[in-house]
Coordinates of C-alpha atoms and ligand atoms in Angstrom, one line a residue:
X898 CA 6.8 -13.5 10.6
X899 CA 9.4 -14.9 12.6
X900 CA 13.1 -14.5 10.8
X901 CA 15.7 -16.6 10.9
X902 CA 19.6 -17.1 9.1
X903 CA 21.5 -20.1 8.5
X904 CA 25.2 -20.9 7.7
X905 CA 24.3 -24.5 7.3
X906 CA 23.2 -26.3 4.1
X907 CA 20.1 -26.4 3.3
X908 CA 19.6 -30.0 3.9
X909 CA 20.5 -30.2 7.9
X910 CA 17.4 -27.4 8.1
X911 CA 14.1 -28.5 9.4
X912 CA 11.4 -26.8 7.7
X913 CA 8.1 -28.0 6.3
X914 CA 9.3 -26.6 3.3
X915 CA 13.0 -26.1 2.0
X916 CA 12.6 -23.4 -1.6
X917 CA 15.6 -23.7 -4.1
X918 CA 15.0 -20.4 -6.9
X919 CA 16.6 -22.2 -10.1
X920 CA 17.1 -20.1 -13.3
X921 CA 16.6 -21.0 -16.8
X922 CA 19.7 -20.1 -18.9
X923 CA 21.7 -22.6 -19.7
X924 CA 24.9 -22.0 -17.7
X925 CA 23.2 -21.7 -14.7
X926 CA 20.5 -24.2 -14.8
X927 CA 23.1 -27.1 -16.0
X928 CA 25.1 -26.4 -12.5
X929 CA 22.1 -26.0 -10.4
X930 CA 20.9 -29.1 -11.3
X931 CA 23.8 -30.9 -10.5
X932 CA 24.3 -29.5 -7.2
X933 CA 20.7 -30.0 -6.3
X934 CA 21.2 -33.5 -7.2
X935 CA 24.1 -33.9 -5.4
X936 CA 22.1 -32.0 -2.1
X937 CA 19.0 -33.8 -2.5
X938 CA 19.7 -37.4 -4.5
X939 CA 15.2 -37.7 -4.7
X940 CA 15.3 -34.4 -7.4
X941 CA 17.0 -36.7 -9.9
X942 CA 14.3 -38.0 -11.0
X943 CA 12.1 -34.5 -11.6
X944 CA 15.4 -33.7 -13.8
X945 CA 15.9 -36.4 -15.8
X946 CA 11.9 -36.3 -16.5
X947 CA 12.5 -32.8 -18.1
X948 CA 9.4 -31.4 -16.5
X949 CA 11.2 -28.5 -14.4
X950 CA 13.2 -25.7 -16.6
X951 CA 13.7 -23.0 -14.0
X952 CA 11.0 -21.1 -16.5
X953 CA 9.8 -18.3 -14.6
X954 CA 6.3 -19.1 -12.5
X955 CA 6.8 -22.7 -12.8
X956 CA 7.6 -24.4 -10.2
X957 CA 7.9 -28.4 -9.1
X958 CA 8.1 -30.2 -5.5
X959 CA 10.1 -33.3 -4.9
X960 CA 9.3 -35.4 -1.8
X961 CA 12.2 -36.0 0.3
X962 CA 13.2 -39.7 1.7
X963 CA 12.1 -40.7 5.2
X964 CA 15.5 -40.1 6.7
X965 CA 15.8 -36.2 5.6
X966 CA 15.3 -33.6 8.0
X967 CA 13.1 -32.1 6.2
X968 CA 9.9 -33.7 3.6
X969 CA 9.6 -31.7 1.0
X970 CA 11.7 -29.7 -1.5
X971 CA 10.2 -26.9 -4.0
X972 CA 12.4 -25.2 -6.8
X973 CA 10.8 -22.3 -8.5
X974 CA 11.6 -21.0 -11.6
X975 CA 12.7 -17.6 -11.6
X976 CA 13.9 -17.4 -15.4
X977 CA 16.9 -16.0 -17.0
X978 CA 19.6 -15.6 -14.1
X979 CA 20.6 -12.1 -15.5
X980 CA 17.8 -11.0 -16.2
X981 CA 16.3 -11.6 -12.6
X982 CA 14.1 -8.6 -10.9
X983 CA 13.0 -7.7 -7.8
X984 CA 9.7 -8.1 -8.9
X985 CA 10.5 -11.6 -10.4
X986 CA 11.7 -12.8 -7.1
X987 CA 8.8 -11.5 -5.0
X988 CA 7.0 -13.8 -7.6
X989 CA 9.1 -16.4 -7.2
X990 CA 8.4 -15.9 -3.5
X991 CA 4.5 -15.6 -3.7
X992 CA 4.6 -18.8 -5.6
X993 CA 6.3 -20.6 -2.7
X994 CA 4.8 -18.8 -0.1
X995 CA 1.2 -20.0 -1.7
X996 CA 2.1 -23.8 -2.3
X997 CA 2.8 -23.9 1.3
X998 CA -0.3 -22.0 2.4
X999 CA -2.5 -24.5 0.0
X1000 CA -0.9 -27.4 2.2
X1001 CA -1.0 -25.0 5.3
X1002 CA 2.3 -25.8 5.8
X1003 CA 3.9 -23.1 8.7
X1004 CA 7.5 -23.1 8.0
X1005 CA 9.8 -22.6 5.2
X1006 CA 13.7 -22.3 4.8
X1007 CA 15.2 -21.1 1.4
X1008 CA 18.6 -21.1 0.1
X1009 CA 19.8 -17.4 -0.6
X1010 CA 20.6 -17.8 -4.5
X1011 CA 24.0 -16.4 -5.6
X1012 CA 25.2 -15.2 -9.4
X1013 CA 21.9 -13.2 -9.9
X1014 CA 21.7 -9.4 -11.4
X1015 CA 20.4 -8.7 -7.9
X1016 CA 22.6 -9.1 -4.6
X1017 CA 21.7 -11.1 -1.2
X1018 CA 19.9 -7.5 0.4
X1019 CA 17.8 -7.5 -2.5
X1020 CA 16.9 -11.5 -2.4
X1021 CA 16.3 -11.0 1.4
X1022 CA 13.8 -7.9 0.8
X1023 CA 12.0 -9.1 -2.3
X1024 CA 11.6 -13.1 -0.8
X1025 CA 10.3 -11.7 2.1
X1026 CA 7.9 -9.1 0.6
X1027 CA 6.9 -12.6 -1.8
X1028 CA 6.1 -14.8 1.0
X1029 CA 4.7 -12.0 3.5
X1030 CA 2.3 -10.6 1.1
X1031 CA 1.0 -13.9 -1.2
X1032 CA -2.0 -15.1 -0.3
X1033 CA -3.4 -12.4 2.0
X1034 CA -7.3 -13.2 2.7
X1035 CA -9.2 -11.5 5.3
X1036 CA -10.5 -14.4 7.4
X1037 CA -11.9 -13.1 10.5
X1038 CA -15.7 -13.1 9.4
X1039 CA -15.6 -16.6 8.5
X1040 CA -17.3 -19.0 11.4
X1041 CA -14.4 -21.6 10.4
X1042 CA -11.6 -19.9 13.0
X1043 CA -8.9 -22.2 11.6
X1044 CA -9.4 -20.8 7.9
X1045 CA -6.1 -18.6 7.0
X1046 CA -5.3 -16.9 3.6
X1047 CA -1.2 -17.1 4.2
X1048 CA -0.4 -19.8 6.8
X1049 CA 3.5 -19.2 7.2
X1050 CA 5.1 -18.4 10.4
X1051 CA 8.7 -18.8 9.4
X1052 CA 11.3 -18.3 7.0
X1053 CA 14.8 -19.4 7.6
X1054 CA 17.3 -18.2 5.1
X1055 CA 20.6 -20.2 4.5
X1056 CA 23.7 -19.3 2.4
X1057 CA 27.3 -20.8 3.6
X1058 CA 28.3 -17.3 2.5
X1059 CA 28.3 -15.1 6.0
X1060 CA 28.4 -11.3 3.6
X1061 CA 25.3 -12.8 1.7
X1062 CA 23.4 -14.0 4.9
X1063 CA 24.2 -10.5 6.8
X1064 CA 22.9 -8.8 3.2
X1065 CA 20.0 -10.4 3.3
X1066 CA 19.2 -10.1 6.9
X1067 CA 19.0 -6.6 6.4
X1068 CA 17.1 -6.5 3.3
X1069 CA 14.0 -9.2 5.2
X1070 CA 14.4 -7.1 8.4
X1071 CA 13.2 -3.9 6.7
X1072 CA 10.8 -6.2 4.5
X1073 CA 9.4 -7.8 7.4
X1074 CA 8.2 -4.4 8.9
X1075 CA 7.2 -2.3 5.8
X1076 CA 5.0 -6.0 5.3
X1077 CA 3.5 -5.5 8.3
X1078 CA 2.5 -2.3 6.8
X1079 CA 1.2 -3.3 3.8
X1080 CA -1.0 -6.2 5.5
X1081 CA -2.3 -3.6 8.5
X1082 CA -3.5 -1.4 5.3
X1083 CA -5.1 -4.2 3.5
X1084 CA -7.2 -5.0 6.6
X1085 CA -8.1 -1.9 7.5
X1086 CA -9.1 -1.2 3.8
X1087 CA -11.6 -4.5 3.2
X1088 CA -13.2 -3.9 6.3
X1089 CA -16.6 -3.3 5.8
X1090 CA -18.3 0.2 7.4
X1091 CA -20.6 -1.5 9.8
X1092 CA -16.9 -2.1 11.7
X1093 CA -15.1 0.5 10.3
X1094 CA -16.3 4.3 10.4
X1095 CA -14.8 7.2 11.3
X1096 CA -14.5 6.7 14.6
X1097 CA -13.4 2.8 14.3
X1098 CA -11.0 4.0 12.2
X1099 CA -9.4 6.7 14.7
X1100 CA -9.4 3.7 17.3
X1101 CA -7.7 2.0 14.6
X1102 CA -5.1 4.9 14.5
X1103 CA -4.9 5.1 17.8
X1104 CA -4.2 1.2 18.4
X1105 CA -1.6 1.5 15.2
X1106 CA 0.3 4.7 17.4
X1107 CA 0.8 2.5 20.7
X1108 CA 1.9 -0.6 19.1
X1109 CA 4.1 1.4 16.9
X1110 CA 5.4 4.4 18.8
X1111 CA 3.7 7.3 17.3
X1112 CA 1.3 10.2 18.9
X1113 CA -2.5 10.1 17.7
X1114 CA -5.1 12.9 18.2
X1115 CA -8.6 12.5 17.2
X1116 CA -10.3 15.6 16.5
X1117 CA -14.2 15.1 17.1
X1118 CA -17.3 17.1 15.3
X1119 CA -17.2 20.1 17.9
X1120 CA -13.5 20.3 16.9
X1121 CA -13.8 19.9 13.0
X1122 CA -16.7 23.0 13.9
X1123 CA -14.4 25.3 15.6
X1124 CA -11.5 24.6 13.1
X1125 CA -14.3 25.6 10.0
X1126 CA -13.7 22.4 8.2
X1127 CA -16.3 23.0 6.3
X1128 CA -16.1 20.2 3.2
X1129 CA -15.2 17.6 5.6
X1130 CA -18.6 18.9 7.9
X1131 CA -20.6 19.2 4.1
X1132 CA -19.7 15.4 3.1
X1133 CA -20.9 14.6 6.6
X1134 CA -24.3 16.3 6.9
X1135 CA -25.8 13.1 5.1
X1136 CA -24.6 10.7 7.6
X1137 CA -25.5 9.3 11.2
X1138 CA -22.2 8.8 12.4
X1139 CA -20.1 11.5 13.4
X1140 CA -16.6 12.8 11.4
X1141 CA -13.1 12.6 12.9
X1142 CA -10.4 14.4 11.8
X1143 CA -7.0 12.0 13.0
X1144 CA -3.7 13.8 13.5
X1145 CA -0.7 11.3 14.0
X1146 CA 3.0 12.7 14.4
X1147 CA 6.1 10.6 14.5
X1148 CA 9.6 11.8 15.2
X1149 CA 12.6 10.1 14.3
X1150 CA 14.2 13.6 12.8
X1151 CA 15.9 16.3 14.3
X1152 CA 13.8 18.7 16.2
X1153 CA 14.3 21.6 13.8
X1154 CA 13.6 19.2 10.8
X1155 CA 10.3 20.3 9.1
X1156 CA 8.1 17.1 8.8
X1157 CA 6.5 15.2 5.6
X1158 CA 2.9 15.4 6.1
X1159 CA 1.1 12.7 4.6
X1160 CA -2.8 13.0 3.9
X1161 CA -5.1 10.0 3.3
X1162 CA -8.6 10.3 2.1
X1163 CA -11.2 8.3 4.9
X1164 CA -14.4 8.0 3.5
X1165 CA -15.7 4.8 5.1
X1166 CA -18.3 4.2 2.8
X1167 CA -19.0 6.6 -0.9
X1168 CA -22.7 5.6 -1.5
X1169 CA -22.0 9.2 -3.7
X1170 CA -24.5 10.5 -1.7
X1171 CA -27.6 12.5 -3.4
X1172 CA -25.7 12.3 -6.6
X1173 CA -26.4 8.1 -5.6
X1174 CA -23.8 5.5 -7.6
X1175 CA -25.1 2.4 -9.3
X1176 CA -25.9 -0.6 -7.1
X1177 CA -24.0 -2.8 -8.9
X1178 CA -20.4 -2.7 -7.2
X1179 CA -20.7 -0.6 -4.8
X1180 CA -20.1 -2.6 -2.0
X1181 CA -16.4 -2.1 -3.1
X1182 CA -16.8 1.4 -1.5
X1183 CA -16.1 0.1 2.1
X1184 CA -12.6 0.6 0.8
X1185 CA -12.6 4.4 0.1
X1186 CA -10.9 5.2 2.9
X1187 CA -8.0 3.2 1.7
X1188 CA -5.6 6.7 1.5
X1189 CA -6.6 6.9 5.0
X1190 CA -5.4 3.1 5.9
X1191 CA -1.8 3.4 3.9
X1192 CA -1.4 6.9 5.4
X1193 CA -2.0 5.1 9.2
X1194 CA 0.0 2.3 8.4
X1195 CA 3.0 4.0 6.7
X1196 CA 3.1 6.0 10.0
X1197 CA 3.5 2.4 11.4
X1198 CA 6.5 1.1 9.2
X1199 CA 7.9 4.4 9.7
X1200 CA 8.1 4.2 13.1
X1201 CA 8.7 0.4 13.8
X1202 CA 11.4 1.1 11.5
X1203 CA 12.8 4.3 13.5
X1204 CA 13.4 6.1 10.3
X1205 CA 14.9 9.1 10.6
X1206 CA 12.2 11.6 9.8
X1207 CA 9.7 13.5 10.7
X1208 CA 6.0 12.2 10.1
X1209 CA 2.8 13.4 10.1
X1210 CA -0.4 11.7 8.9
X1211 CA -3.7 13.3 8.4
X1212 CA -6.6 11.4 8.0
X1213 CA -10.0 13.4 7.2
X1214 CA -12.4 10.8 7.9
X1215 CA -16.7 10.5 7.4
X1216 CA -19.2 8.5 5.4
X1217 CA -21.2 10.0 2.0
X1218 CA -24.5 9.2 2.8
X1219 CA -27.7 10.2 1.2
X1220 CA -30.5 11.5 3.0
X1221 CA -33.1 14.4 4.3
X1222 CA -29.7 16.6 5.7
X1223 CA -27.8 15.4 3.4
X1224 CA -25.6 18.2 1.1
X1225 CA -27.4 18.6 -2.4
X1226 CA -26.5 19.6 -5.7
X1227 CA -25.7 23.2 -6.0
X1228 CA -25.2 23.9 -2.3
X1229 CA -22.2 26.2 -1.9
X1230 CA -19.1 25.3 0.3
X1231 CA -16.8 28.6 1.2
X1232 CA -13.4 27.3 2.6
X1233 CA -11.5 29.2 5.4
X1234 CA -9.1 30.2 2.8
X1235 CA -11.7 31.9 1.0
X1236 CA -12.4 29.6 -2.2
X1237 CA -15.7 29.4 -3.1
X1238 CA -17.2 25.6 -4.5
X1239 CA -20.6 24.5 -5.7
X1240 CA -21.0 21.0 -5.0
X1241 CA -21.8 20.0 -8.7
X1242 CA -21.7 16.6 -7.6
X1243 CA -22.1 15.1 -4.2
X1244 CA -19.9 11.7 -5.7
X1245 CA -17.2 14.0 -5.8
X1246 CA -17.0 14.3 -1.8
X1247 CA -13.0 13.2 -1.2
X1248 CA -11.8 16.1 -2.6
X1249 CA -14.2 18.6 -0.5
X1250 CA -12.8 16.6 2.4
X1251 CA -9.4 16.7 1.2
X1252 CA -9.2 20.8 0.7
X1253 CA -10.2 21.1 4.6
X1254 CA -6.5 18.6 5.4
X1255 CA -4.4 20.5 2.9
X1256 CA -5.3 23.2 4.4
X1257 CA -4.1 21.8 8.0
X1258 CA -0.9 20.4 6.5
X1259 CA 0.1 24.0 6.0
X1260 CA 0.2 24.7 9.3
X1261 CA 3.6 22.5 9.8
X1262 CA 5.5 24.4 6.7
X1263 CA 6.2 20.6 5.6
X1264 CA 9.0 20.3 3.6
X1265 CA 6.9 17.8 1.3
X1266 CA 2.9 16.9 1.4
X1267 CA 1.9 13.9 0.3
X1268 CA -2.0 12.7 -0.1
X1269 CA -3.7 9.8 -1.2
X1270 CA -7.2 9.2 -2.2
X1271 CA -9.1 6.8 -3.9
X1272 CA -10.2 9.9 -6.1
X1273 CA -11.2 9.4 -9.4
X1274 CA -13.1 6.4 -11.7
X1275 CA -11.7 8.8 -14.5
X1276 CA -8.0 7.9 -13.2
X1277 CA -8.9 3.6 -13.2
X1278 CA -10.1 4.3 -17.0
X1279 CA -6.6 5.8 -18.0
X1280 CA -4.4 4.4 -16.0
X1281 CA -6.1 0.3 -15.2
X1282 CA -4.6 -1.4 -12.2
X1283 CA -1.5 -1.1 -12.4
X1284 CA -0.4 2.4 -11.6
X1285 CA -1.5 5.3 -9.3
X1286 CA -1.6 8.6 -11.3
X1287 CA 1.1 11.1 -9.8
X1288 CA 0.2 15.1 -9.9
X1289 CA 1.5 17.8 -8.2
X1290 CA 3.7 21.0 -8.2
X1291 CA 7.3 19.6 -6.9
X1292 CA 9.6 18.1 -9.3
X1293 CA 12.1 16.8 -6.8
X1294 CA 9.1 15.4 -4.5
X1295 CA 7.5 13.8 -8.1
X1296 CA 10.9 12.3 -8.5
X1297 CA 11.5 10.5 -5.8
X1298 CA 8.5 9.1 -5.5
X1299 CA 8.7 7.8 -9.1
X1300 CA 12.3 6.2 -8.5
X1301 CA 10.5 4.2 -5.1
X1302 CA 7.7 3.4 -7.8
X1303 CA 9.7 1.5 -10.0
X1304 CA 11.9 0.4 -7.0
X1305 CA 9.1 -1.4 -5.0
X1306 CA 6.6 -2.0 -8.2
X1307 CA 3.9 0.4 -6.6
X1308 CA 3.9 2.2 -10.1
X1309 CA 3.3 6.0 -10.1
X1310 CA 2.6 7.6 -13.8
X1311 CA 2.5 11.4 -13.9
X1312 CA -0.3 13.2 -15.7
X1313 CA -0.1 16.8 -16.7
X1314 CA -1.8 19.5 -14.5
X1315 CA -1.9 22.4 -17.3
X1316 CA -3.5 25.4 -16.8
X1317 CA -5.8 24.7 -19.1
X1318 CA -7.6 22.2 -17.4
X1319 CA -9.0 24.4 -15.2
X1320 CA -11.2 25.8 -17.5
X1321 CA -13.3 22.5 -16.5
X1322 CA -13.9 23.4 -12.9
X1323 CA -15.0 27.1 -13.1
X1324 CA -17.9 27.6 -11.3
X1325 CA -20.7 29.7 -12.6
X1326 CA -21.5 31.5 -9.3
X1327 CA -18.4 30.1 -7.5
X1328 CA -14.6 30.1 -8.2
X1329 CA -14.6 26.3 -8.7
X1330 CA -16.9 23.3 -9.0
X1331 CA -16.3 20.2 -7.1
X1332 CA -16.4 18.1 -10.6
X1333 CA -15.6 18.6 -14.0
X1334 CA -17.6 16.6 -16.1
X1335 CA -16.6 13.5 -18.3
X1336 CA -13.2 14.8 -19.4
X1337 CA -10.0 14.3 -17.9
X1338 CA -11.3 13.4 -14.5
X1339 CA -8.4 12.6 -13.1
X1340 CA -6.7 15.9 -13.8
X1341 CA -9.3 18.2 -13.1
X1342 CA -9.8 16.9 -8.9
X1343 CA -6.1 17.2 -8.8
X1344 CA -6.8 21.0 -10.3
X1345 CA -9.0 21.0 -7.2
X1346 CA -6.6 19.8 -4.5
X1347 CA -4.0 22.8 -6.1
X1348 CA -6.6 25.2 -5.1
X1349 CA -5.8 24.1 -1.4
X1350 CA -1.9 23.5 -1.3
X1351 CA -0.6 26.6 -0.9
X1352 CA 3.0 26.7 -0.9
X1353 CA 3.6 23.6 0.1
X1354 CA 6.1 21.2 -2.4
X1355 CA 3.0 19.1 -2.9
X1356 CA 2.3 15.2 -4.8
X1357 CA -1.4 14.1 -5.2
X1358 CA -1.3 10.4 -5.8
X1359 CA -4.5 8.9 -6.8
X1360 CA -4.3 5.0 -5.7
X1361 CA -8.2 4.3 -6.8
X1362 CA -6.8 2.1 -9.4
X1363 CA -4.3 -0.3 -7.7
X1364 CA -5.7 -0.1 -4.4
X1365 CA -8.6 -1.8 -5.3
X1366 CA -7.8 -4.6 -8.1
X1367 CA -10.6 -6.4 -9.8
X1368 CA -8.8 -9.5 -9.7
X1369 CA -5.7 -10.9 -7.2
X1370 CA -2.2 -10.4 -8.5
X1371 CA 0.6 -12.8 -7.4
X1372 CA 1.3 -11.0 -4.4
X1373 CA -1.8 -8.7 -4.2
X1374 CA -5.4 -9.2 -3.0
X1375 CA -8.4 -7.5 -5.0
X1376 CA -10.7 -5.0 -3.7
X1377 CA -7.6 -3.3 -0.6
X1378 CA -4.6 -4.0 -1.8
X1379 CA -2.2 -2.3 1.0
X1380 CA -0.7 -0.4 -2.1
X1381 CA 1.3 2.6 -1.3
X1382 CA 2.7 1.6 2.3
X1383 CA 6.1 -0.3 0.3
X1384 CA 6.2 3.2 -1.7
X1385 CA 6.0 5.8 0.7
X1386 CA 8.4 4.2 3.2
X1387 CA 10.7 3.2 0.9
X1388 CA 10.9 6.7 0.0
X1389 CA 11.1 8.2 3.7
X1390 CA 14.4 5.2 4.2
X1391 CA 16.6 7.5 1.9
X1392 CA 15.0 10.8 2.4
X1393 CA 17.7 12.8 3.3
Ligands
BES1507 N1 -14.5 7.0 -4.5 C1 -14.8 7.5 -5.8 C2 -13.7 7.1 -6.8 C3 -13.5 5.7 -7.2 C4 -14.3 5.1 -8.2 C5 -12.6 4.9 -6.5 C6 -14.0 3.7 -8.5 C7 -12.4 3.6 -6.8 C8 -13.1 3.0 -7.8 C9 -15.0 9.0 -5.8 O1 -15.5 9.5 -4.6 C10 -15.9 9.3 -6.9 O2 -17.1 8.9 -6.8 N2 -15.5 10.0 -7.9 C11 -16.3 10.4 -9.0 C12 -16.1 11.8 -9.3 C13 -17.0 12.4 -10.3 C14 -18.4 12.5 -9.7 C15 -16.5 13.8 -10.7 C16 -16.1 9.5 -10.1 O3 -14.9 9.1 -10.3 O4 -17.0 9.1 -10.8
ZN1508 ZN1 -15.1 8.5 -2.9
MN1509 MN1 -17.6 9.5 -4.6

């Protein structure tokens, strides 16, 4: 998205589309009206009609006259002025961002809105998120090469004010790049497996680390052997294709700084394996690796964004496949750390590849670890949509991730790991079980991960929910949403 800032009025601006957010209450809208009028004379009639309030979601679009630089004007509605959110303006900005993509319309220039609850950084961040993120399709299998989910190219932002417009360059700046995060993740997540198994996704990784300025190794199967990763080589023992095991490092910290390891779950496809899921839905399985694709493009903000940390990313990567060599029902998995597991279920396969990468992460004495998985059905059942359960053994770590949750609206919600949980995942000839039956699902393969953490200040998120949405949200596609790329690197921004 190409960014640009304005002193002038929004009038002398050519754009396909100039936005004008206008708020509800009465104080506000009375004056925006009349200034819009006196701007744009061809909005007088949409006013005196009554049919635009500033309610939040509406919006209206006045045609401008043949002399004006520009043809069209939209206001949206972004509700009570103090009572404005982030959230409410990244709306506001889907909603623009997605009448312009219906008319695939290319370039847009808004006015920065003063007198809101949130200042011009926070306008420039959340508009930029709005129109970055609305709209996202994945386009390249269609034979129509000029289909596009989000056509926009360009946002101009205008304010006479030269603080606002130097606030909110910095806030669309850092938006711009996290965005580009969030959409690599998306794409990575809805591509299907015939282009995207483990070792696509390494090349993936690898692509993501020269573009963005971070190292990528790719351990292969005679690597994964020698290391004794023995879930990740137990999950693969179904499948045709090989595993990979990615290792990416970025360093923006100090040399003595202990990095933040980040682990994503990369199963390409979860068929379950012998423990075979329903037909119905599966297909939405191609996005199980989608830990794997926020892990790779966090590692991308991160850098493109030269934050001032330490970063590793570890991606444990392989398909669950049924067949003759496939891992059964009962077999028994010892890790190198010397936990026993009887595969109770073969469905349960991201946390047997998910012990082997904890166990890695150790090796860098971290001073947080991070993974993400599309773990758990059980977790979608309690929690919907809407939030990724949190777990883990670091209250600080836990903390800080729940302040960038309510910060970037990539909800975290905490569920308990008591020790009494674990009664569900003793094994009856091993120490633990791989699943837990019907209860508390979500709890008890986070009760697993603990197994593997060691020391390490450690925060299992489990995205299954959000990441793959049954139905589009205003800014959010279904079935690989990006989610967790805004979260995590909002996070690492203040992490000192
Ligand atoms: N990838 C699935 C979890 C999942 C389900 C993600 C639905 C997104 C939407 C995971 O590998 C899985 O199959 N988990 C099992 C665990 C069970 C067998 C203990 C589940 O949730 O049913
Ligand atoms: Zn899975
Ligand atoms: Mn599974």
């Amino acid at each position: 998205m190409k960014l640009a800032y304005s002193q002038d009025a929004l009038s002398s601006i050519k754009a396909d589309v100039l936005v004008i957010f206008v708020a509800s209450d009465d104080k506000h809208f009375t004056t925006a009206q009349k200034v819009i009028v006196a701007e744009f004379a061809e909005a007088k009639a949409l006013f005196s009609a009554g049919d635009f309030k500033g309610k939040k979601d509406s919006s209206a679009q006045v045609y401008l006259s043949a002399g004006a630089r520009s043809s069209r004007l939209l206001l949206v509605g972004i509700g009570d002025a103090d009572k404005v959110s982030l959230e409410g303006l990244r709306r506001a900005a889907a909603t623009a961002a997605k009448v312009a993509s219906a008319k695939k319309l290319t370039s847009l220039a808004v006015q920065i809105p003063g007198g809101l609850a949130i200042d011009a950084e926070g306008c420039g961040e959340a508009f930029t998120e709005g129109c970055m993120l609305a709209g996202y399709k994945l386009t390249r299998y269609f034979s129509d090469k000029e289909r596009k989910g989000n056509t926009l190219e360009s946002i101009t932002f205008c304010s006479a004010n030269k603080k606002a417009l130097a606030d909110a360059k910095t806030g669309a700046e850092y938006a711009a790049k996290v965005c580009e995060g969030t959409l690599l993740a998306r794409e990575l997540a809805q591509t299907p497996n015939n282009d995207m198994y483990p070792e696509k996704l390494a090349e993936a990784a690898r692509k993501a680390g020269k573009e963005a300025g971070f190292s990528v190794s790719v351990l292969d199967k005679k690597k994964i052997e020698s290391l004794k990763m023995h879930g990740l080589l137990a999950v693969n023992q179904g499948s045709k294709r090989p595993p990979v095991f990615i290792v990416m490092e970025y360093n923006g910290g100090s040399k003595n700084d202990k990095p933040v390891v980040l682990v994503g779950k990369g199963v390409t496809f979860d068929t379950g394996g012998i423990s075979i899921k329903p037909s119905a839905g599966m297909a939405e399985m191609k996005a199980d690796m989608h830990g794997a694709a926020t892990v790779i493009s966090t590692m991308v903000a991160v850098a493109k964004l030269g934050l001032k940390v330490n970063l590793v990313g570890l991606v444990p990567s392989t398909e669950n496949m049924p067949s003759g060599t496939a891992v059964v029902p009962g077999d028994v998995i010892v890790y190198t750390n010397g936990v026993s597991v009887e595969v109770d279920n073969t469905d349960a396969e991201g946390r047997l590849i998910l012990a082997d990468a904890l166990m890695y992460a150790q090796k860098y004495k971290p001073q947080a670890c991070i993974d993400l998985a599309t773990l758990t059905g059980a977790c979608v059942v309690a929690l919907g949509t809407v939030t990724s359960g949190l777990m883990g053994t670091d209250t600080p770590l836990k903390n800080r991730l729940k302040s960038s949750g309510d910060y970037t609206h990539e909800y975290v919600c905490e569920l308990p790991l008591y020790e009494e949980y674990e009664d569900l995942i003793k094994g009856d000839i091993t120490d633990i079980k791989n699943a837990g039956g019907r209860y508390a699902g979500a709890i008890t393969a986070a009760l697993f991960l603990k197994r593997f953490v060691g020391d390490m200040p450690w925060a299992h998120l489990d995205i299954a929910g959000p990441a793959m949405p049954s139905s589009e949200g205003a800014y959010i596609p279904k079935g690989g949403s990006g989610v967790g790329v805004r979260l995590l690197t909002n996070m690492l921004r203040t992490w000192k």
